[in-house]
mmCIF file of C-alpha atoms and ligand atoms in Angstrom:
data_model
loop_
_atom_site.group_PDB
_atom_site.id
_atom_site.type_symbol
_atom_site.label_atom_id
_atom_site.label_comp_id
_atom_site.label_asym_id
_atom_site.label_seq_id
_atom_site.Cartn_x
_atom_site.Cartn_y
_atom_site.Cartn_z
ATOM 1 C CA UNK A 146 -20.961 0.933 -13.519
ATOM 2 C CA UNK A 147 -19.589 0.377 -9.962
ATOM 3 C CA UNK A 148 -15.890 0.652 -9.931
ATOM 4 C CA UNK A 149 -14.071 -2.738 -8.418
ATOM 5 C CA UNK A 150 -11.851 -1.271 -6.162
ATOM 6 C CA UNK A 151 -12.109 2.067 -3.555
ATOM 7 C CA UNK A 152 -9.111 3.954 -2.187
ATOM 8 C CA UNK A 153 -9.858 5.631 1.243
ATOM 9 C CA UNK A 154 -6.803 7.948 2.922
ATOM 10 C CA UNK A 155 -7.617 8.390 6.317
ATOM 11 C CA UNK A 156 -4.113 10.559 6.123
ATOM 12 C CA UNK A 157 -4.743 13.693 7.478
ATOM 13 C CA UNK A 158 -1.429 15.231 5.979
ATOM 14 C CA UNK A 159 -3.599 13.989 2.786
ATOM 15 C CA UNK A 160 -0.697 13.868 0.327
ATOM 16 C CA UNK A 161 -3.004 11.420 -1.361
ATOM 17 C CA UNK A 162 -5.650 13.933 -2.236
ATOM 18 C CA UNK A 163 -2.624 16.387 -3.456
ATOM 19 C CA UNK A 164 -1.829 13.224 -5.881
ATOM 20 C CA UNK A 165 -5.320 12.263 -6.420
ATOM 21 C CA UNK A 166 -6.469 15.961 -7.451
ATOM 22 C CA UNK A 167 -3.738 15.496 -9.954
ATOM 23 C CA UNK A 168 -5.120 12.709 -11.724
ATOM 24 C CA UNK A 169 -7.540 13.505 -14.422
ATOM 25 C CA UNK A 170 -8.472 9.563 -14.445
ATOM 26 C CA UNK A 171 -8.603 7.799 -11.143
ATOM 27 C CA UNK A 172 -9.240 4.035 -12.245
ATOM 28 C CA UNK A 173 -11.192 3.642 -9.214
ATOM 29 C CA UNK A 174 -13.054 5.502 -6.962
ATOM 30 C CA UNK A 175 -11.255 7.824 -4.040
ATOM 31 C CA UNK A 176 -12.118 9.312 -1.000
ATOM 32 C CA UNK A 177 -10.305 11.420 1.890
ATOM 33 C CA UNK A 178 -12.002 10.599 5.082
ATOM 34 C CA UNK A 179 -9.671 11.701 8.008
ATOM 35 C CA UNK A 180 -12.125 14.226 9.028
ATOM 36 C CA UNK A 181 -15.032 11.879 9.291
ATOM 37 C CA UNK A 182 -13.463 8.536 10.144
ATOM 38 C CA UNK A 183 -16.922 7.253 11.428
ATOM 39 C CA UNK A 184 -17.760 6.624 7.298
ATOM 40 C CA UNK A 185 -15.459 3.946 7.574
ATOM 41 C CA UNK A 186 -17.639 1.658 9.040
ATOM 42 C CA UNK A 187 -20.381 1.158 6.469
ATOM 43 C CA UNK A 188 -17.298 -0.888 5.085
ATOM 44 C CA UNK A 189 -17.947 -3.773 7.693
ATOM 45 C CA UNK A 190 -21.504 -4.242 5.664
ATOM 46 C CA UNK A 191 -20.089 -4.425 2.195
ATOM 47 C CA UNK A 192 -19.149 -8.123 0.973
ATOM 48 C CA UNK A 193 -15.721 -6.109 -0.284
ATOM 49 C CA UNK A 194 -12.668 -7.213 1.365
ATOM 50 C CA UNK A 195 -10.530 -4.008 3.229
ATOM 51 C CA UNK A 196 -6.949 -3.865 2.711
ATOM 52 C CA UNK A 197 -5.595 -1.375 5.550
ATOM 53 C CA UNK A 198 -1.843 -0.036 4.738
ATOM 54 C CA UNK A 199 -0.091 0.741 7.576
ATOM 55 C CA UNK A 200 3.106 1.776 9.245
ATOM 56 C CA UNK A 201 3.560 4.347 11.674
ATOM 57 C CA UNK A 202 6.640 5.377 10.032
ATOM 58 C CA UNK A 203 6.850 7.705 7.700
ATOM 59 C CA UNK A 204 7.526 7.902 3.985
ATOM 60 C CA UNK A 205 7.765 4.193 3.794
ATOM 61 C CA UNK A 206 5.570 3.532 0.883
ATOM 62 C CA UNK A 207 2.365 3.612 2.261
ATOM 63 C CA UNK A 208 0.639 5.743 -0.604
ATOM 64 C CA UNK A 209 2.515 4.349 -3.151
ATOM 65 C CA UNK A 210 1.739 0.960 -2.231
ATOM 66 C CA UNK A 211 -1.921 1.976 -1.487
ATOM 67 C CA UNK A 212 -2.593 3.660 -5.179
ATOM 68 C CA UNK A 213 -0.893 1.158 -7.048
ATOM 69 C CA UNK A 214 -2.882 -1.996 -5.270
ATOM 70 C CA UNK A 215 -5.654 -0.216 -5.676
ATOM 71 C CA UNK A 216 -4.680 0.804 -9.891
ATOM 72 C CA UNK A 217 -3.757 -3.052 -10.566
ATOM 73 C CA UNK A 218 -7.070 -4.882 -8.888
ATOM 74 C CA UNK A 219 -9.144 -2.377 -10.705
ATOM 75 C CA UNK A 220 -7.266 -2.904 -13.734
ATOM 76 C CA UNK A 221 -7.864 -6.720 -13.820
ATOM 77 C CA UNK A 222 -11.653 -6.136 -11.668
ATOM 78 C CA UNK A 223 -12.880 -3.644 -13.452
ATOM 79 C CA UNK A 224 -15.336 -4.533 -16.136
ATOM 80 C CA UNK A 225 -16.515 -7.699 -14.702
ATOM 81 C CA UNK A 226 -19.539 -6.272 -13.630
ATOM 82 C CA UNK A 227 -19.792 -7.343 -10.029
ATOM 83 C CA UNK A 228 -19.712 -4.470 -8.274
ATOM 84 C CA UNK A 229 -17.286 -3.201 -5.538
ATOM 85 C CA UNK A 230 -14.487 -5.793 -4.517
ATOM 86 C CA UNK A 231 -11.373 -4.332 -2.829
ATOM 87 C CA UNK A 232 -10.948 -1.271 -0.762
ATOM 88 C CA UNK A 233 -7.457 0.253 0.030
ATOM 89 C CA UNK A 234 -6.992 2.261 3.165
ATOM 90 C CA UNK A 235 -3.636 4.718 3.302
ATOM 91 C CA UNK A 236 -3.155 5.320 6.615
ATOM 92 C CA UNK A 237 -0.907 8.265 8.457
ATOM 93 C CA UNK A 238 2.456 7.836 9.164
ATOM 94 C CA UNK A 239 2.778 9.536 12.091
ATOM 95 C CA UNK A 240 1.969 7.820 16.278
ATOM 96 C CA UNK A 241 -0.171 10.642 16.719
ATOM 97 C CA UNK A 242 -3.203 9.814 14.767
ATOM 98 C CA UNK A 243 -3.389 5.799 15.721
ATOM 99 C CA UNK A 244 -6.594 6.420 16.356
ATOM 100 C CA UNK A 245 -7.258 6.973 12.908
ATOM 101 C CA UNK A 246 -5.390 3.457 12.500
ATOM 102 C CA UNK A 247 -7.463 1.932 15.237
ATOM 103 C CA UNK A 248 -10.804 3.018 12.747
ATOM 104 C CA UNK A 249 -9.483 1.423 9.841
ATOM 105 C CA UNK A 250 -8.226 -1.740 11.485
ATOM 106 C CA UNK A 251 -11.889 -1.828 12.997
ATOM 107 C CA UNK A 252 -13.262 -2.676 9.739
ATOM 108 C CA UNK A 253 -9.960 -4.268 7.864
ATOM 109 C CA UNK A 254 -10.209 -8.096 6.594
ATOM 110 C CA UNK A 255 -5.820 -7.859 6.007
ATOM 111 C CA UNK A 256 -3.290 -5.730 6.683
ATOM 112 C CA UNK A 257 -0.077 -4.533 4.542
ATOM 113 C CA UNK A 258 2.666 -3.120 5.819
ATOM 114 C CA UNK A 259 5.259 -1.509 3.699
ATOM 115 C CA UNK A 260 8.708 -1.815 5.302
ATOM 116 C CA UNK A 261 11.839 0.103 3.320
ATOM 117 C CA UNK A 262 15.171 -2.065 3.663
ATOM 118 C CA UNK A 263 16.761 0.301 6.024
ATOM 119 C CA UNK A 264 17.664 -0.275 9.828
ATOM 120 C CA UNK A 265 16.729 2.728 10.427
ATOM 121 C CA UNK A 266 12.984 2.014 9.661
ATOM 122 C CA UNK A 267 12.971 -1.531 11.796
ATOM 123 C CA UNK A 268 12.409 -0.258 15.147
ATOM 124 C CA UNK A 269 9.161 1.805 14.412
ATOM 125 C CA UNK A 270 7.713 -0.813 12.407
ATOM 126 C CA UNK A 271 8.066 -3.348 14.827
ATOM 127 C CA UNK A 272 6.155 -0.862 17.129
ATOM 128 C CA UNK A 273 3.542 -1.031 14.679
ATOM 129 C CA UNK A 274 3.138 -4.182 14.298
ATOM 130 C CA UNK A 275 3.669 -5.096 17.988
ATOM 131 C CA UNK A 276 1.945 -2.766 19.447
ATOM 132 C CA UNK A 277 -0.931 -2.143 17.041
ATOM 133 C CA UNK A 278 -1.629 -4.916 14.593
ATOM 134 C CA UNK A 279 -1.022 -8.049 16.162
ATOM 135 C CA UNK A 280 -3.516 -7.235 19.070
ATOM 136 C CA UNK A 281 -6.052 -7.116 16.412
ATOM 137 C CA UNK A 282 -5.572 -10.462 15.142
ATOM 138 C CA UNK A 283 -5.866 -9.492 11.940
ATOM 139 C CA UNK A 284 -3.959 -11.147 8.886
ATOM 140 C CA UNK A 285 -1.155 -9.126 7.927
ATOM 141 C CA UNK A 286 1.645 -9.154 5.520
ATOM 142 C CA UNK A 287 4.746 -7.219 5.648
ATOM 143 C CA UNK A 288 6.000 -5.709 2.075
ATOM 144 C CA UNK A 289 9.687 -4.698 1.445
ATOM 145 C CA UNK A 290 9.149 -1.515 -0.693
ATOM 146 C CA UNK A 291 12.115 0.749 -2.520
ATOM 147 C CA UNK A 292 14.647 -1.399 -2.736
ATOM 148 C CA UNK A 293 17.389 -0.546 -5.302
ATOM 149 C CA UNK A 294 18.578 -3.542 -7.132
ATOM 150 C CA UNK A 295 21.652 -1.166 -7.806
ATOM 151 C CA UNK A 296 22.222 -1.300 -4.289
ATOM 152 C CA UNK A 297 23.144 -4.973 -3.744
ATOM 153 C CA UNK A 298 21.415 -7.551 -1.910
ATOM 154 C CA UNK A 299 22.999 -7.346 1.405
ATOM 155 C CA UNK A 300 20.242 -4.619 3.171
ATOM 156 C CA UNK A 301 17.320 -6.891 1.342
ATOM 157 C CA UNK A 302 19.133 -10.059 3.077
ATOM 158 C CA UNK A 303 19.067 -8.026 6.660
ATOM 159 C CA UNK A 304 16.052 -6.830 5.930
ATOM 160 C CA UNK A 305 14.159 -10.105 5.228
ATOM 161 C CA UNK A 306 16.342 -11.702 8.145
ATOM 162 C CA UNK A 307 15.205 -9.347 10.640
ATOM 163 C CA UNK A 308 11.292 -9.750 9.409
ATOM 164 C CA UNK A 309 11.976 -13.429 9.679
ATOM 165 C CA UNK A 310 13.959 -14.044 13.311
ATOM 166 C CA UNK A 311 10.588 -11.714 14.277
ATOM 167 C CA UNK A 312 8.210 -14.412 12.820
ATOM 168 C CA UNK A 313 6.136 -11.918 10.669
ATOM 169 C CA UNK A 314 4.451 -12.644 7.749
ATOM 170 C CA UNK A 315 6.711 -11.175 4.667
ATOM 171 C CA UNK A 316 5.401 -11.048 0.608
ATOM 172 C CA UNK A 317 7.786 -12.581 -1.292
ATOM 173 C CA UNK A 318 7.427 -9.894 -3.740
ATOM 174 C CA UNK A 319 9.916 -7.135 -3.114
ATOM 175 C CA UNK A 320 8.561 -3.482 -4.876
ATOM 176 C CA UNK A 321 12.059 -2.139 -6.128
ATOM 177 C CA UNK A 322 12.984 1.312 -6.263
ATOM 178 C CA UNK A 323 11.728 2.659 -9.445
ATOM 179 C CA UNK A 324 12.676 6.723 -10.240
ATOM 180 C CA UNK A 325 8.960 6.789 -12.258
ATOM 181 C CA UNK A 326 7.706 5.974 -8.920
ATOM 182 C CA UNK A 327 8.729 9.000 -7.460
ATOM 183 C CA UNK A 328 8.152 10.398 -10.570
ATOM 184 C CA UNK A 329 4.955 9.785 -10.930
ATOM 185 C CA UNK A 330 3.405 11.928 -7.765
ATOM 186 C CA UNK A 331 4.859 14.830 -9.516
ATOM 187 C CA UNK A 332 2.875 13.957 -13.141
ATOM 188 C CA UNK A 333 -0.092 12.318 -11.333
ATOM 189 C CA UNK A 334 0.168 9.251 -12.741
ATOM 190 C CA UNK A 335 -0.375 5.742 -11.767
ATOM 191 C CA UNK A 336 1.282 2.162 -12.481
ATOM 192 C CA UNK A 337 -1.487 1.357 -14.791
ATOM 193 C CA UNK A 338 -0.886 5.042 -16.802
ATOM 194 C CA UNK A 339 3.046 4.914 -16.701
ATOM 195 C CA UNK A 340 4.353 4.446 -20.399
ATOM 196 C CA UNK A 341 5.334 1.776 -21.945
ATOM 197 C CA UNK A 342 8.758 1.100 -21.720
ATOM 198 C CA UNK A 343 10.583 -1.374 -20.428
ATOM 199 C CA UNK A 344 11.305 0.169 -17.096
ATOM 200 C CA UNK A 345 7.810 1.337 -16.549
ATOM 201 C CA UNK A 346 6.575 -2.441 -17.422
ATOM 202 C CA UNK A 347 9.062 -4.110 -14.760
ATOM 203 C CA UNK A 348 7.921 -1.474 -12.400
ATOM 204 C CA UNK A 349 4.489 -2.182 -12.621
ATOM 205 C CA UNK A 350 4.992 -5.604 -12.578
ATOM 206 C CA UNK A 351 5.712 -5.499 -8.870
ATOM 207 C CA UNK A 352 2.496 -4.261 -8.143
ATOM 208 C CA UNK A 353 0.634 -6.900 -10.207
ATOM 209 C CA UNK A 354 2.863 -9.690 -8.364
ATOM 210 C CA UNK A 355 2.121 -8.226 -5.234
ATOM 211 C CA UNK A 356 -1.616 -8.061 -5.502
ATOM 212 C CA UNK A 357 -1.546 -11.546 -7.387
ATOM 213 C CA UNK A 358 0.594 -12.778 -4.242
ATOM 214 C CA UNK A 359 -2.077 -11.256 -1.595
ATOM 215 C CA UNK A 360 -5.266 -12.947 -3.543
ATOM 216 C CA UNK A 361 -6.467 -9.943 -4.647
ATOM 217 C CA UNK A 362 -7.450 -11.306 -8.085
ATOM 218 C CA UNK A 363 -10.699 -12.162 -9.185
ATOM 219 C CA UNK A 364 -13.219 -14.933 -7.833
ATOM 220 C CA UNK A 365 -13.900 -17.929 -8.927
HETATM 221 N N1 LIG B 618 9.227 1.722 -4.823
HETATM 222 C C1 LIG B 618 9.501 3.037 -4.883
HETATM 223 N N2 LIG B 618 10.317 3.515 -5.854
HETATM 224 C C2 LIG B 618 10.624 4.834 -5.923
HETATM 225 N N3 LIG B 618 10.153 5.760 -5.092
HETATM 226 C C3 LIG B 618 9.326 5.345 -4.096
HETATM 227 C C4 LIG B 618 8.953 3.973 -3.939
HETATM 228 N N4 LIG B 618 8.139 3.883 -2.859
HETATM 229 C C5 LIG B 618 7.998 5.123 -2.383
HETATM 230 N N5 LIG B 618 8.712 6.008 -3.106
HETATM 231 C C6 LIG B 618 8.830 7.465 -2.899
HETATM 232 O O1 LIG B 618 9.145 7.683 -1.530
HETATM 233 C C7 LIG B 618 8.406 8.772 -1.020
HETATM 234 C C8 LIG B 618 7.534 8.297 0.123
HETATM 235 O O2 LIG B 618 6.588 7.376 -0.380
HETATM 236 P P1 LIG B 618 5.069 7.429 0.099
HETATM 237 O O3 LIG B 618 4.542 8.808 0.058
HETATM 238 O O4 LIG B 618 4.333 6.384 -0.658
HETATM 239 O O5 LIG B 618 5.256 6.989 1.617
HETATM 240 P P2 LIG B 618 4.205 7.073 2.815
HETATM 241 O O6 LIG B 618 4.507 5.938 3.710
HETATM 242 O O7 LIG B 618 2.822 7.180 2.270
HETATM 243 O O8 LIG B 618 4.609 8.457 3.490
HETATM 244 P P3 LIG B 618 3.789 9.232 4.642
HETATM 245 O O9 LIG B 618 4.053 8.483 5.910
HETATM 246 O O10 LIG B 618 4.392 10.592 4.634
HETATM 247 O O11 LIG B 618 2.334 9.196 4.247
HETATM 248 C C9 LIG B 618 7.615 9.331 -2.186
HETATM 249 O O12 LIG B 618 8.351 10.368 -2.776
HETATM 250 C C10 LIG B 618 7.519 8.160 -3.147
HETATM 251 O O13 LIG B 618 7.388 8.563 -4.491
HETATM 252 MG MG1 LIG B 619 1.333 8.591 2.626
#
């Protein structure tokens, strides 16, 4: 059977495939296609809908965000049946491969863009966004990711009040900063896999909000 949802990293520093040779059971299917970027577009003839992640700066979340979209979709999606439904695209973090970006937006339907609560990471994701989403047209959606409840609200209040004076589109749902995140590279390990505990539950609940928040549910 078809798996519901396909993660593509177009990364080239391919931390992805580090993490993805490290799971024994992907729950959905995974490619690595920075060297042949071109297989992108048979995408634009699928009936799927492509989810690009983005942001040129790194370590923000982007394969984080990317995996864990991709583990909660197929968790719901898989075993309906109907074939392939979502595909994820991690993206590098890095200006010099927007190129690589450029492929993936070719054949995107939305666009997520993880954004940590830090000032420091404002000014090169505006650049992104400015200077290479927003000419697409594209619909996009920017996510706050790693934010540490522990830390207060005040950087999450700048934060969503600097996304907001710039008019872009935010998620509601905030990913917090979760240590079996971080974790979880190390032991290969998905949301969907994580054990269940308490922490591990609110964790992944973030990801299931976030995906039930961007429509990427089932059909009716
Ligand atoms: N919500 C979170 N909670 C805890 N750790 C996180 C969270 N999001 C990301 N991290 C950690 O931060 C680091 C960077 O995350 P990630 O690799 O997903 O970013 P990236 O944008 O893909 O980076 P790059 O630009 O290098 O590809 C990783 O160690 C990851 O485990
Ligand atoms: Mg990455």
């Amino acid at each position: 059977m078809t798996s519901s949802v396909y993660v593509v990293s177009i990364d080239p520093q391919a931390s992805t495939v580090w993490w993805a040779d490290r799971i024994t059971d992907l729950p959905f299917d995974f490619s690595q296609e920075h060297e042949t970027p071109e297989n992108l577009k048979v995408l634009q003839d699928l009936p799927a809908k492509v989810h690009v992640v983005c942001n040129q700066k790194g370590g923000v979340g982007k394969t984080t965000s990317t995996l864990n979209l991709g583990a909660v979709v197929s968790n719901v999606l898989n075993g309906q049946n109907r074939g392939l439904q979502h595909v994820f695209i991690d993206t590098p973090g890095s200006l010099q491969d927007e190129n690589l970006l450029l492929k993936a937006l070719a054949v995107a339907d939305d666009v997520i863009v993880p954004m940590p609560p830090e000032p420091l990471a404002f000014d090169p994701t505006a650049r992104t966004i400015e200077k290479v989403v927003q000419p697409t047209g594209l619909p996009y959606r920017v996510v706050i990711n790693n934010w540490d409840p522990r830390d207060g609200v005040v950087d999450l209040e700048q934060t969503k009040e600097y996304i907001d004076a710039k008019a872009w589109p935010r998620a509601q749902t905030v990913l917090r900063r979760y240590k079996v995140h971080t974790r979880a590279a190390a032991e290969g390990q998905v949301v969907t896999q994580y054990p269940k505990n308490r922490v591990a539950m609110e964790a992944r609940e973030d990801f299931f909000r976030l995906a039930l928040e961007l429509g990427y549910g089932g059909q009716s």
